[in-house]
Coordinates of N, CA and C in Angstrom, one line a residue:
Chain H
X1 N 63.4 161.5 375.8 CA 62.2 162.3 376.1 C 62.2 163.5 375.1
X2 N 61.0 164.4 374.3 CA 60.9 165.4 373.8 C 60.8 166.4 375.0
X3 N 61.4 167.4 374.6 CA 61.8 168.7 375.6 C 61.1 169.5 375.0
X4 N 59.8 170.4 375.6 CA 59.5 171.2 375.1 C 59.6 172.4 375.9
X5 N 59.5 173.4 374.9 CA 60.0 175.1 375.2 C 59.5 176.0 375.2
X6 N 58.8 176.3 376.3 CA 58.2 177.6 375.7 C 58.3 179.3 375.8
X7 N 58.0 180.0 375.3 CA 58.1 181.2 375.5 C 57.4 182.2 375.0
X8 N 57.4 183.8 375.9 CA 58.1 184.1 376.9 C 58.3 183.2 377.8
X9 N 58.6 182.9 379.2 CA 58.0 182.1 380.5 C 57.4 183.2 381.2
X10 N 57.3 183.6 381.1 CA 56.1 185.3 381.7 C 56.0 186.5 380.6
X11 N 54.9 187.3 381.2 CA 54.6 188.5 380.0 C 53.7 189.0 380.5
X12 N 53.8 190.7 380.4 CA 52.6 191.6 381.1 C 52.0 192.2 379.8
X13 N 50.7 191.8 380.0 CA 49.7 192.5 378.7 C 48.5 193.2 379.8
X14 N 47.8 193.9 378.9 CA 47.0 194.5 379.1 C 45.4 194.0 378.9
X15 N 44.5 194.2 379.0 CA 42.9 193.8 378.8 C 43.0 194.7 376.9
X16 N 42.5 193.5 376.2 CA 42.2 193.7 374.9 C 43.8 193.2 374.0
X17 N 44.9 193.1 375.0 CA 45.7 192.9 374.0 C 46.0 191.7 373.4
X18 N 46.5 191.5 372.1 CA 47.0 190.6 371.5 C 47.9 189.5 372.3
X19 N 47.1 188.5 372.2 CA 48.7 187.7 373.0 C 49.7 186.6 372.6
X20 N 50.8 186.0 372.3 CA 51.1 185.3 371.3 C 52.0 184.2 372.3
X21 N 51.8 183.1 372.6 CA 52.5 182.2 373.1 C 53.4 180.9 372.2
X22 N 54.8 180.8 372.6 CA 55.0 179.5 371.5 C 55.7 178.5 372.2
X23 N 55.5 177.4 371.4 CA 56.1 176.0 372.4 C 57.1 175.3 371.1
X24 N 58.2 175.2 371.6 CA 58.5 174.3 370.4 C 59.0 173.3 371.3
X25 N 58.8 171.9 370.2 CA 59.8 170.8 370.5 C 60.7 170.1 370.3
X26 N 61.7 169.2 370.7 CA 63.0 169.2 370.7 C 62.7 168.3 369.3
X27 N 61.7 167.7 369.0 CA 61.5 166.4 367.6 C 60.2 167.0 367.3
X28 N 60.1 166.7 365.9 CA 59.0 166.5 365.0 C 57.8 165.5 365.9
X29 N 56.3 166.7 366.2 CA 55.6 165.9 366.6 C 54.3 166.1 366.1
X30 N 54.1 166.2 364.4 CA 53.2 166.5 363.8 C 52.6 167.8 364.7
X31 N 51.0 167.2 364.7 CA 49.8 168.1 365.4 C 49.8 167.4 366.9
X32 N 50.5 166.9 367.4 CA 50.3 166.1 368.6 C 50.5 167.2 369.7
X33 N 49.8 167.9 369.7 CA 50.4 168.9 370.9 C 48.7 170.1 371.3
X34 N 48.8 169.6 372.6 CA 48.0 170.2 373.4 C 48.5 171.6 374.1
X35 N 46.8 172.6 374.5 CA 47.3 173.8 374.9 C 46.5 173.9 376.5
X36 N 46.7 173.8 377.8 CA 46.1 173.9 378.4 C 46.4 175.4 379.3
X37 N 45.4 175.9 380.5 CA 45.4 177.3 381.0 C 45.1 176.6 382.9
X38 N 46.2 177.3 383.1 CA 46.2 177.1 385.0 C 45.6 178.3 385.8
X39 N 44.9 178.3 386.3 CA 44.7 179.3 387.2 C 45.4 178.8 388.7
X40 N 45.7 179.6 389.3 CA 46.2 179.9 391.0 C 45.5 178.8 392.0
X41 N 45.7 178.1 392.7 CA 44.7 176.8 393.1 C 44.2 175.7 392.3
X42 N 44.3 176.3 391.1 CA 43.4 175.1 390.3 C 43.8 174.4 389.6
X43 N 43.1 173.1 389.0 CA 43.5 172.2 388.4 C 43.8 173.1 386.5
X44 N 44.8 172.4 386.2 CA 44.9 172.9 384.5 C 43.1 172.6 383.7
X45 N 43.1 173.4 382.4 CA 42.2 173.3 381.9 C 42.5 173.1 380.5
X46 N 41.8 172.2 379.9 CA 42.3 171.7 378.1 C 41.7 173.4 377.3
X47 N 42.4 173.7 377.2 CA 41.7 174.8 375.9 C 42.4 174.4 374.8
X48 N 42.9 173.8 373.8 CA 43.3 173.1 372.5 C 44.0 172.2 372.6
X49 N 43.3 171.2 371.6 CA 44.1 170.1 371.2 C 44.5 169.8 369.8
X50 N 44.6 168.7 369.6 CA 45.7 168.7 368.2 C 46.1 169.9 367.7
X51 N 46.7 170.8 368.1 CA 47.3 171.9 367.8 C 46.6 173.0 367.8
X52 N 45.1 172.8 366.9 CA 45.0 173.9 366.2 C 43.3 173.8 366.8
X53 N 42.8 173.0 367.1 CA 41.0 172.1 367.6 C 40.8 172.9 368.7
X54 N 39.9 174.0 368.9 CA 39.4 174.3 370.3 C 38.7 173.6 371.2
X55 N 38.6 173.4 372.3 CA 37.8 172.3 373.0 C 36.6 172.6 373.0
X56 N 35.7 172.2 373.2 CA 34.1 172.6 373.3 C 34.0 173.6 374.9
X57 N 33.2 174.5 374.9 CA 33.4 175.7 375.7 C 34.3 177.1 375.8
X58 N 35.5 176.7 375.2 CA 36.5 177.8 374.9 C 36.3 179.1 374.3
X59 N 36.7 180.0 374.9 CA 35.9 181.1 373.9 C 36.8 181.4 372.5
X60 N 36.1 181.7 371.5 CA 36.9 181.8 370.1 C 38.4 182.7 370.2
X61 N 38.4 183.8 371.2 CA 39.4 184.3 371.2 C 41.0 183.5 371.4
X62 N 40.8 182.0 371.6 CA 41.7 181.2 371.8 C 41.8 181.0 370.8
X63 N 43.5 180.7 370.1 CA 43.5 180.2 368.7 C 45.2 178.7 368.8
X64 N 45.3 178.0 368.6 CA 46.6 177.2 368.2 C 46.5 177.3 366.5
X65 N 47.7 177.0 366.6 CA 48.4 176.9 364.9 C 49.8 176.0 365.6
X66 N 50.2 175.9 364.0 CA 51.5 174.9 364.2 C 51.6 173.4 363.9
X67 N 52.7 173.1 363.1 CA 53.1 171.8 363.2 C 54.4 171.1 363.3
X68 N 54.6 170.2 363.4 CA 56.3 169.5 363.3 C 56.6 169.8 364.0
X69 N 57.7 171.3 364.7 CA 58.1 171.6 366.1 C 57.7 172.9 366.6
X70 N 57.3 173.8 366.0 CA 56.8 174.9 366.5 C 55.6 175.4 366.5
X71 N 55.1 176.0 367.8 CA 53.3 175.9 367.4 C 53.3 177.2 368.6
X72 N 51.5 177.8 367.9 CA 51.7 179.0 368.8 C 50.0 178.7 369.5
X73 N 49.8 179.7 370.3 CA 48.9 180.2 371.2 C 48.4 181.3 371.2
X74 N 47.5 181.7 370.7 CA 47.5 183.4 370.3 C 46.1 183.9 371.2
X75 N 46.1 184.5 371.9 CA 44.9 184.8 372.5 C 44.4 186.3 372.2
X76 N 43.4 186.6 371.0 CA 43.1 187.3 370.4 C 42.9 189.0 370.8
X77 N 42.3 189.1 371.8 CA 41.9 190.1 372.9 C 41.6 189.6 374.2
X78 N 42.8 190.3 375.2 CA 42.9 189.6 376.6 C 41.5 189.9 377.1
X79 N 41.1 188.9 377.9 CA 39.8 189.2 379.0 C 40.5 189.2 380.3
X80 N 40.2 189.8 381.1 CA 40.7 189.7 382.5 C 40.6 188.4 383.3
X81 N 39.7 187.2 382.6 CA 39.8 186.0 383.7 C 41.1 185.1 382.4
X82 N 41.4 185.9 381.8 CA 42.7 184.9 381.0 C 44.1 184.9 381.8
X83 N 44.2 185.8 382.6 CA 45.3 185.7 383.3 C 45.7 184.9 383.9
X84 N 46.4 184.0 384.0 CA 46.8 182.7 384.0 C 48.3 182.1 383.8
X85 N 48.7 180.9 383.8 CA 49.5 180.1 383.5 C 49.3 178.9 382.1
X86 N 50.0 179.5 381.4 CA 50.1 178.2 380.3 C 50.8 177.3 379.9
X87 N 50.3 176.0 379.3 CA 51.4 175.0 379.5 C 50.6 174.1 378.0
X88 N 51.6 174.3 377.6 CA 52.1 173.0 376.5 C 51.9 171.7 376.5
X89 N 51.8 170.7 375.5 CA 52.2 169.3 376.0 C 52.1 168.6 374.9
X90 N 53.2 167.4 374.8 CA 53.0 166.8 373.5 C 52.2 165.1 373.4
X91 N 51.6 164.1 372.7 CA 51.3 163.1 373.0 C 51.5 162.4 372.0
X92 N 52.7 163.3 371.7 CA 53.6 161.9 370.6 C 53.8 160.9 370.6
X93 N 55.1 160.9 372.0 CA 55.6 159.9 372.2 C 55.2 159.8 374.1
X94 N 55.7 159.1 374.5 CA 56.3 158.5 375.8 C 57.8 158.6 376.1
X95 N 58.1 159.4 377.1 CA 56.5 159.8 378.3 C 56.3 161.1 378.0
X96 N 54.8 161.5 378.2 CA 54.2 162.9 377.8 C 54.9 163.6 378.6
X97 N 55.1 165.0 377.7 CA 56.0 165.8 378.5 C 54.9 167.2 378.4
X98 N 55.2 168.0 379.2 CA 54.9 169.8 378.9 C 56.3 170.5 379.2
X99 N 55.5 171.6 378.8 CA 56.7 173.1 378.7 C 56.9 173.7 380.3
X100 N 57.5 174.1 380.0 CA 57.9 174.8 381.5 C 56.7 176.2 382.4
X101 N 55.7 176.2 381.2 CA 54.4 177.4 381.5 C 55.3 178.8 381.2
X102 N 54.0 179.6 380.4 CA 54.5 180.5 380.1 C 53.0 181.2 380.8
X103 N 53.4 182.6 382.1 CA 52.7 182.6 382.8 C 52.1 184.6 382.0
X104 N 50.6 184.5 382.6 CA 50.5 186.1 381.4 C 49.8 186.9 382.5
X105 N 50.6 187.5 382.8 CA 50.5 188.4 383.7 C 49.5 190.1 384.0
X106 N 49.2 190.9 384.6 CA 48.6 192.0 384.1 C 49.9 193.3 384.0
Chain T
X1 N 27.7 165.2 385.7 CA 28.6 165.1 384.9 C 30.0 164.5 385.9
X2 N 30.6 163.8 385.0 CA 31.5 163.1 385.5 C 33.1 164.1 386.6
X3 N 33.0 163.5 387.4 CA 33.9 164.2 388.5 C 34.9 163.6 389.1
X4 N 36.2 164.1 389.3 CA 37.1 163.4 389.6 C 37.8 163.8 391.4
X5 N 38.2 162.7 392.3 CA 38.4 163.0 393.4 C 39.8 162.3 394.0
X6 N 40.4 163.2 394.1 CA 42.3 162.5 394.6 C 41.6 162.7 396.3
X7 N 42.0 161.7 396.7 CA 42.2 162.1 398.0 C 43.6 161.3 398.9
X8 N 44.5 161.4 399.9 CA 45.5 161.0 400.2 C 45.8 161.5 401.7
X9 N 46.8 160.8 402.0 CA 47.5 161.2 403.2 C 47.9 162.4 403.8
X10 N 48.5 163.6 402.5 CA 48.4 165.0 403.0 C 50.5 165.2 403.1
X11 N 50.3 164.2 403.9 CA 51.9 164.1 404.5 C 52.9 162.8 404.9
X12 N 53.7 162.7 403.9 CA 54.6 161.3 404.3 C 55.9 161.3 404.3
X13 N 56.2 160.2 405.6 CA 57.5 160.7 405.6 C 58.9 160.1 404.8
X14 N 60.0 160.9 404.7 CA 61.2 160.3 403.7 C 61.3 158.8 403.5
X15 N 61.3 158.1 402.5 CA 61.5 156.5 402.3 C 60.2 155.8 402.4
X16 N 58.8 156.7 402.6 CA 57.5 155.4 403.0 C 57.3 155.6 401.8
X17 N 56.5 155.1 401.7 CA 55.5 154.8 400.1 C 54.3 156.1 400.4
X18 N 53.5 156.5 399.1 CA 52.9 157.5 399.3 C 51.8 156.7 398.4
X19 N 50.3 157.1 398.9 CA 49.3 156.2 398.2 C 48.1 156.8 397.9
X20 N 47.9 157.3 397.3 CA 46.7 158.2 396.7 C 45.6 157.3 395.9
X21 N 44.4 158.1 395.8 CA 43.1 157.4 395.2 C 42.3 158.5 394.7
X22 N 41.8 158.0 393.3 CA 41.3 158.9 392.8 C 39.6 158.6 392.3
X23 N 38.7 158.5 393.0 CA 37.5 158.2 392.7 C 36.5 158.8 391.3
X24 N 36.0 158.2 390.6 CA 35.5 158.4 389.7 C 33.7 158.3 390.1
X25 N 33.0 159.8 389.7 CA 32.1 159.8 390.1 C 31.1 160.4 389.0
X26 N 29.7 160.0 389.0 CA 29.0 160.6 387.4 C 29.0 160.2 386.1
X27 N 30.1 158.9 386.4 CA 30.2 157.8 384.9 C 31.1 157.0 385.4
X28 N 31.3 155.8 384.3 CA 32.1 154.9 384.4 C 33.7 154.8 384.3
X29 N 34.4 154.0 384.8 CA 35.7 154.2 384.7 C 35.6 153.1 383.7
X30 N 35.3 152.3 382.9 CA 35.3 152.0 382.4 C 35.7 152.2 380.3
X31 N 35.9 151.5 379.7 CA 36.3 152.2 378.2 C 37.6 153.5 378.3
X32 N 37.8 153.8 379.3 CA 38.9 155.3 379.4 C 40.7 154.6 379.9
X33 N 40.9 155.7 379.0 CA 42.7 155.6 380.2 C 42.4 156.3 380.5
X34 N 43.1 156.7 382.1 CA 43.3 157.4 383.4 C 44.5 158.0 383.5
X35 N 45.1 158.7 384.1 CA 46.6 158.9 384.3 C 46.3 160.0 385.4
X36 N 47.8 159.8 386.0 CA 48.4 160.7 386.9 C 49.6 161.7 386.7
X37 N 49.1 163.3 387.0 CA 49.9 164.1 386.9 C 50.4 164.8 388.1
X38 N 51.2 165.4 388.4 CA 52.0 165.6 389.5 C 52.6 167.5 389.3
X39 N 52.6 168.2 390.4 CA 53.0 170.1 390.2 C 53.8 170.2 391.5
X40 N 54.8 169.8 391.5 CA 55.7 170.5 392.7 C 55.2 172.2 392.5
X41 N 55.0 172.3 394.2 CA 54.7 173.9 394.4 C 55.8 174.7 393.6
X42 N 54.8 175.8 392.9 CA 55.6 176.8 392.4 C 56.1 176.4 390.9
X43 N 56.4 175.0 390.4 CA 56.6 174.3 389.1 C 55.6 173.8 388.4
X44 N 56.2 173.5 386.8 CA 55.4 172.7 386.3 C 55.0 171.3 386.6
X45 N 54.2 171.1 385.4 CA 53.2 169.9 385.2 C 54.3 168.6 384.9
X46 N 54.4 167.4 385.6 CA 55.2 166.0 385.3 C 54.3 165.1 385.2
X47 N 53.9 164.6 384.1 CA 53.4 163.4 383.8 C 54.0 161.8 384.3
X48 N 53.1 161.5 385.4 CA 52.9 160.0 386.2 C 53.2 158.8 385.3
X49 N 51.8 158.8 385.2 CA 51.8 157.9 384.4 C 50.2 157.4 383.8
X50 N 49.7 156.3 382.7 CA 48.8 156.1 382.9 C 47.9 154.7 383.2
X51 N 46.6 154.5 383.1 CA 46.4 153.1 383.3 C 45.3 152.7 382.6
X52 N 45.1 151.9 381.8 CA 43.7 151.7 381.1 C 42.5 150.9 382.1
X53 N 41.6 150.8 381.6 CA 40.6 150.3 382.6 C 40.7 148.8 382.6
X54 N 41.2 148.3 381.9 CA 41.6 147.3 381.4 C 42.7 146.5 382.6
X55 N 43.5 147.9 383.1 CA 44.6 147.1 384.1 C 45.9 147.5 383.2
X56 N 46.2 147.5 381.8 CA 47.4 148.1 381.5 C 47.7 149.3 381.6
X57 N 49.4 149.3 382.2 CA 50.1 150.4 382.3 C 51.1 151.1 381.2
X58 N 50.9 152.6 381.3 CA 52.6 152.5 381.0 C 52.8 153.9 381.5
X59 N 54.3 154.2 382.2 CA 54.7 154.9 383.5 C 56.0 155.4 382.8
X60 N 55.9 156.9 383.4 CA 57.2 157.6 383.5 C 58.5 157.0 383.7
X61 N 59.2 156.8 382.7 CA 60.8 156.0 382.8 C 61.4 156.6 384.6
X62 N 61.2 157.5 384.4 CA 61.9 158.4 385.3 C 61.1 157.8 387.1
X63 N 60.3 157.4 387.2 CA 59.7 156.8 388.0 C 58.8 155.8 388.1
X64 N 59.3 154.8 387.0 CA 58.8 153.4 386.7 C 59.5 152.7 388.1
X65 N 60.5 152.7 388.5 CA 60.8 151.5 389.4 C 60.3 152.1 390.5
X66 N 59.6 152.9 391.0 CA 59.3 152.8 392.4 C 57.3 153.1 392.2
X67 N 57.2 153.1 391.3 CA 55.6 152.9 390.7 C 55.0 152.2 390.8
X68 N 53.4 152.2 391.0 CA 52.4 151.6 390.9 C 51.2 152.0 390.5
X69 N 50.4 151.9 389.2 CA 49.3 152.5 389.4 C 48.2 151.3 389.2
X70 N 47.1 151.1 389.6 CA 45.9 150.1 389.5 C 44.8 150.9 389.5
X71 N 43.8 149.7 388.7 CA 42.4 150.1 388.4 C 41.4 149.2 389.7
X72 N 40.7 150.0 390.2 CA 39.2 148.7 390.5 C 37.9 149.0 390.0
X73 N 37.7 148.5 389.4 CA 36.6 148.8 388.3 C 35.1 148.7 389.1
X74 N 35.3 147.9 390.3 CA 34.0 147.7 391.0 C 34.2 148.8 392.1
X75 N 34.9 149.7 392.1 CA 34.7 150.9 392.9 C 35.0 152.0 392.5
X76 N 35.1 151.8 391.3 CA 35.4 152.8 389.8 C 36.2 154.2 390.5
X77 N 37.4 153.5 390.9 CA 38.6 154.3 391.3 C 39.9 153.6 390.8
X78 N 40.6 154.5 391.2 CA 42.1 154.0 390.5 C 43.0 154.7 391.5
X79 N 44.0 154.0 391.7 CA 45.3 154.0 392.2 C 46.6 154.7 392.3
X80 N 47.1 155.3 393.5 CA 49.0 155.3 392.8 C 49.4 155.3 394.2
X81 N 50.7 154.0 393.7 CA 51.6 153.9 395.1 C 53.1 154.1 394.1
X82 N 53.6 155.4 395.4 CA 55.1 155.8 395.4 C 55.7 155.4 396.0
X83 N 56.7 154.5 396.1 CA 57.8 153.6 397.3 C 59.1 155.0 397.1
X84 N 59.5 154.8 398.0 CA 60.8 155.4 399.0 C 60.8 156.8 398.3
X85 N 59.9 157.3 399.1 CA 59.9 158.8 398.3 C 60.5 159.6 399.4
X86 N 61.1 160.7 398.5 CA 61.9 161.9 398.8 C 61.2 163.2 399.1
X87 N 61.7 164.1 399.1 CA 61.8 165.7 398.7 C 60.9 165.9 398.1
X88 N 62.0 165.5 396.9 CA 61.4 165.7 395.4 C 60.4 165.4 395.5
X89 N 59.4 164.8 395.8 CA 58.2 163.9 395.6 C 57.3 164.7 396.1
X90 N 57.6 165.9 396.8 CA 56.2 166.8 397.4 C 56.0 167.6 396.2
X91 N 54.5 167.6 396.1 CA 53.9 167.7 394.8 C 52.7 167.9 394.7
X92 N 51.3 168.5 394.3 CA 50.3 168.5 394.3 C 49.8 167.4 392.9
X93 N 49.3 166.3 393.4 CA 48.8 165.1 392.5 C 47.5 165.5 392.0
X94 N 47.6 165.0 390.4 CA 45.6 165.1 390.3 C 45.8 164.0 389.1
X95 N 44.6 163.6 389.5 CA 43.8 162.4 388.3 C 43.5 162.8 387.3
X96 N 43.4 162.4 385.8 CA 42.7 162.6 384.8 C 42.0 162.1 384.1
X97 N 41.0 162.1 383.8 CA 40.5 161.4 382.2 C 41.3 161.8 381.3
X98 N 41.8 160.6 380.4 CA 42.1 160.8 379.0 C 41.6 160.6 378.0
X99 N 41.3 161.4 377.1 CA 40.3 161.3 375.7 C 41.6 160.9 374.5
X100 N 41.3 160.0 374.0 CA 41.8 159.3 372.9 C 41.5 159.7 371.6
X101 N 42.2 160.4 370.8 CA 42.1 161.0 369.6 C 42.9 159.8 368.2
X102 N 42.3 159.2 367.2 CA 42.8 158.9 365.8 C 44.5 159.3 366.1
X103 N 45.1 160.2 366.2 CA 46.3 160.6 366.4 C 46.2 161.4 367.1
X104 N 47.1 161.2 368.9 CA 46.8 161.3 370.3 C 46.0 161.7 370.8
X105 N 46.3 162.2 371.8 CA 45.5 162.2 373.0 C 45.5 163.9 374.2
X106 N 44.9 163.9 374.9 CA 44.2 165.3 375.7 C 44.2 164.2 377.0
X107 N 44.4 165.2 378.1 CA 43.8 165.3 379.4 C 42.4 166.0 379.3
X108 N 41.5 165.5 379.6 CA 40.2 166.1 379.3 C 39.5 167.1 380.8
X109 N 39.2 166.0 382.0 CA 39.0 165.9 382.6 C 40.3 165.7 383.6
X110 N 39.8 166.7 384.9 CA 41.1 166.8 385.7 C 40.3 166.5 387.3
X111 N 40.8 166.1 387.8 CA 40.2 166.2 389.9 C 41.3 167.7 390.0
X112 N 40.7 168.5 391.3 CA 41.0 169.4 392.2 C 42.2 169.2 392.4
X113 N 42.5 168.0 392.9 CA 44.2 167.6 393.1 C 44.2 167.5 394.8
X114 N 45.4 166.5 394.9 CA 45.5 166.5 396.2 C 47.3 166.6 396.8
X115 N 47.5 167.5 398.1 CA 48.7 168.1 397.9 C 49.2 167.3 398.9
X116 N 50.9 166.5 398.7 CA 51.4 165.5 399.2 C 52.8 166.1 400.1
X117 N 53.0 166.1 400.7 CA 54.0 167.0 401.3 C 55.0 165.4 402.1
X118 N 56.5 165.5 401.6 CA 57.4 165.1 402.1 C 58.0 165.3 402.9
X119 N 58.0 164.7 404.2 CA 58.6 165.6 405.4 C 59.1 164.7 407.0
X120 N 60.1 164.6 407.5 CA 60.0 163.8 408.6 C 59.4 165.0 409.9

């Protein structure tokens, strides 16, 4: 199975700040790696795929980069409904795995 | 717009089988793979498994032998049976749509989820 990793696994930012999330994985998985956002009760939400692709509705301040094993998440200027849990995922191979959530705190 | 609905037992006990359903509502189940993801309280996301509409599978090594997942296309729902489940197995379940990319794939579309609690 590819193991992925992410970090911090938590982080206190502020509204407006810079935020920089990274996942690496244990193998080379090109751009195969997805960025999704959890809120508290709720189901996860896709905000990027193939690495770097925003999903349709995402606000621009979401950004992915990265290839082969390390990829980042940079969320440009915090908004107050970004506070959340994030999680990784690759669709390399089988069986799809995610990261352990890197959660962003106020 | 297309909507996803787990619904289940809530609570089962050590060693039964655990059986969830996930109704597809506002389109067709049809042309898509499906899959099942799974959140023990408090942890991350474990990928189930998936199913094409078609009826093919392919399932988590880690819980292939006590797995099941099926499609019914004439009630445009889909399936998951867990045999001799544990502990471990309490979990909050949710359905997905999968969008198919040239080079892979996204969870697109998620259900609310439904939360399975193991317990005698």
């Amino acid at each position: 199975d590819i193991q992925m990793t992410q970090s911090p696994s938590s982080l206190s930012a502020s509204v407006g700040d810079r935020v920089t999330i990274t996942c690496r994985a244990s193998q080379i998985i090109s751009t195969y790696l997805n960025w999704y956002q959890q809120k508290p009760g709720k189901a996860p939400k896709l905000l990027i795929y193939s690495a770097s692709t925003l999903q349709s509705g995402v606000p621009s301040r979401f950004s992915g980069s990265g290839s082969g094993t390390d990829f980042t998440l940079t969320i440009r200027s915090l908004q107050p409904e970004d506070f959340a849990t994030y999680y990784c995922q690759q669709s390399y191979s089988s069986p799809r795995t995610f990261g352990q959530g890197s959660k962003v705190e106020i | 717009q297309v909507q996803l609905q787990e619904s289940g037992p809530g609570l089962v006990r050590p060693s039964e089988t655990l059986s969830l359903t996930c109704i597809v509502s506002g389109g067709s189940i049809s042309s898509y793979y499906w899959s099942w993801i799974r959140q023990p309280p408090g942890k991350g996301l474990e990928w189930i498994g998936y199913i094409y509409y078609s009826g093919s599978t392919n399932y988590n090594p880690s819980l292939k032998s006590r797995l099941t997942i099926s499609v019914d296309t004439s009630k445009n729902q889909l399936s998951l049976k867990l045999r001799s489940v544990t502990a471990a197995d309490t979990a909050m379940y949710y359905c997905a749509r999968v969008t198919t990319l040239t080079y892979g794939e996204y969870f697109h579309l998620w259900g609310q989820g439904t939360l399975v609690t193991v317990s005698s």
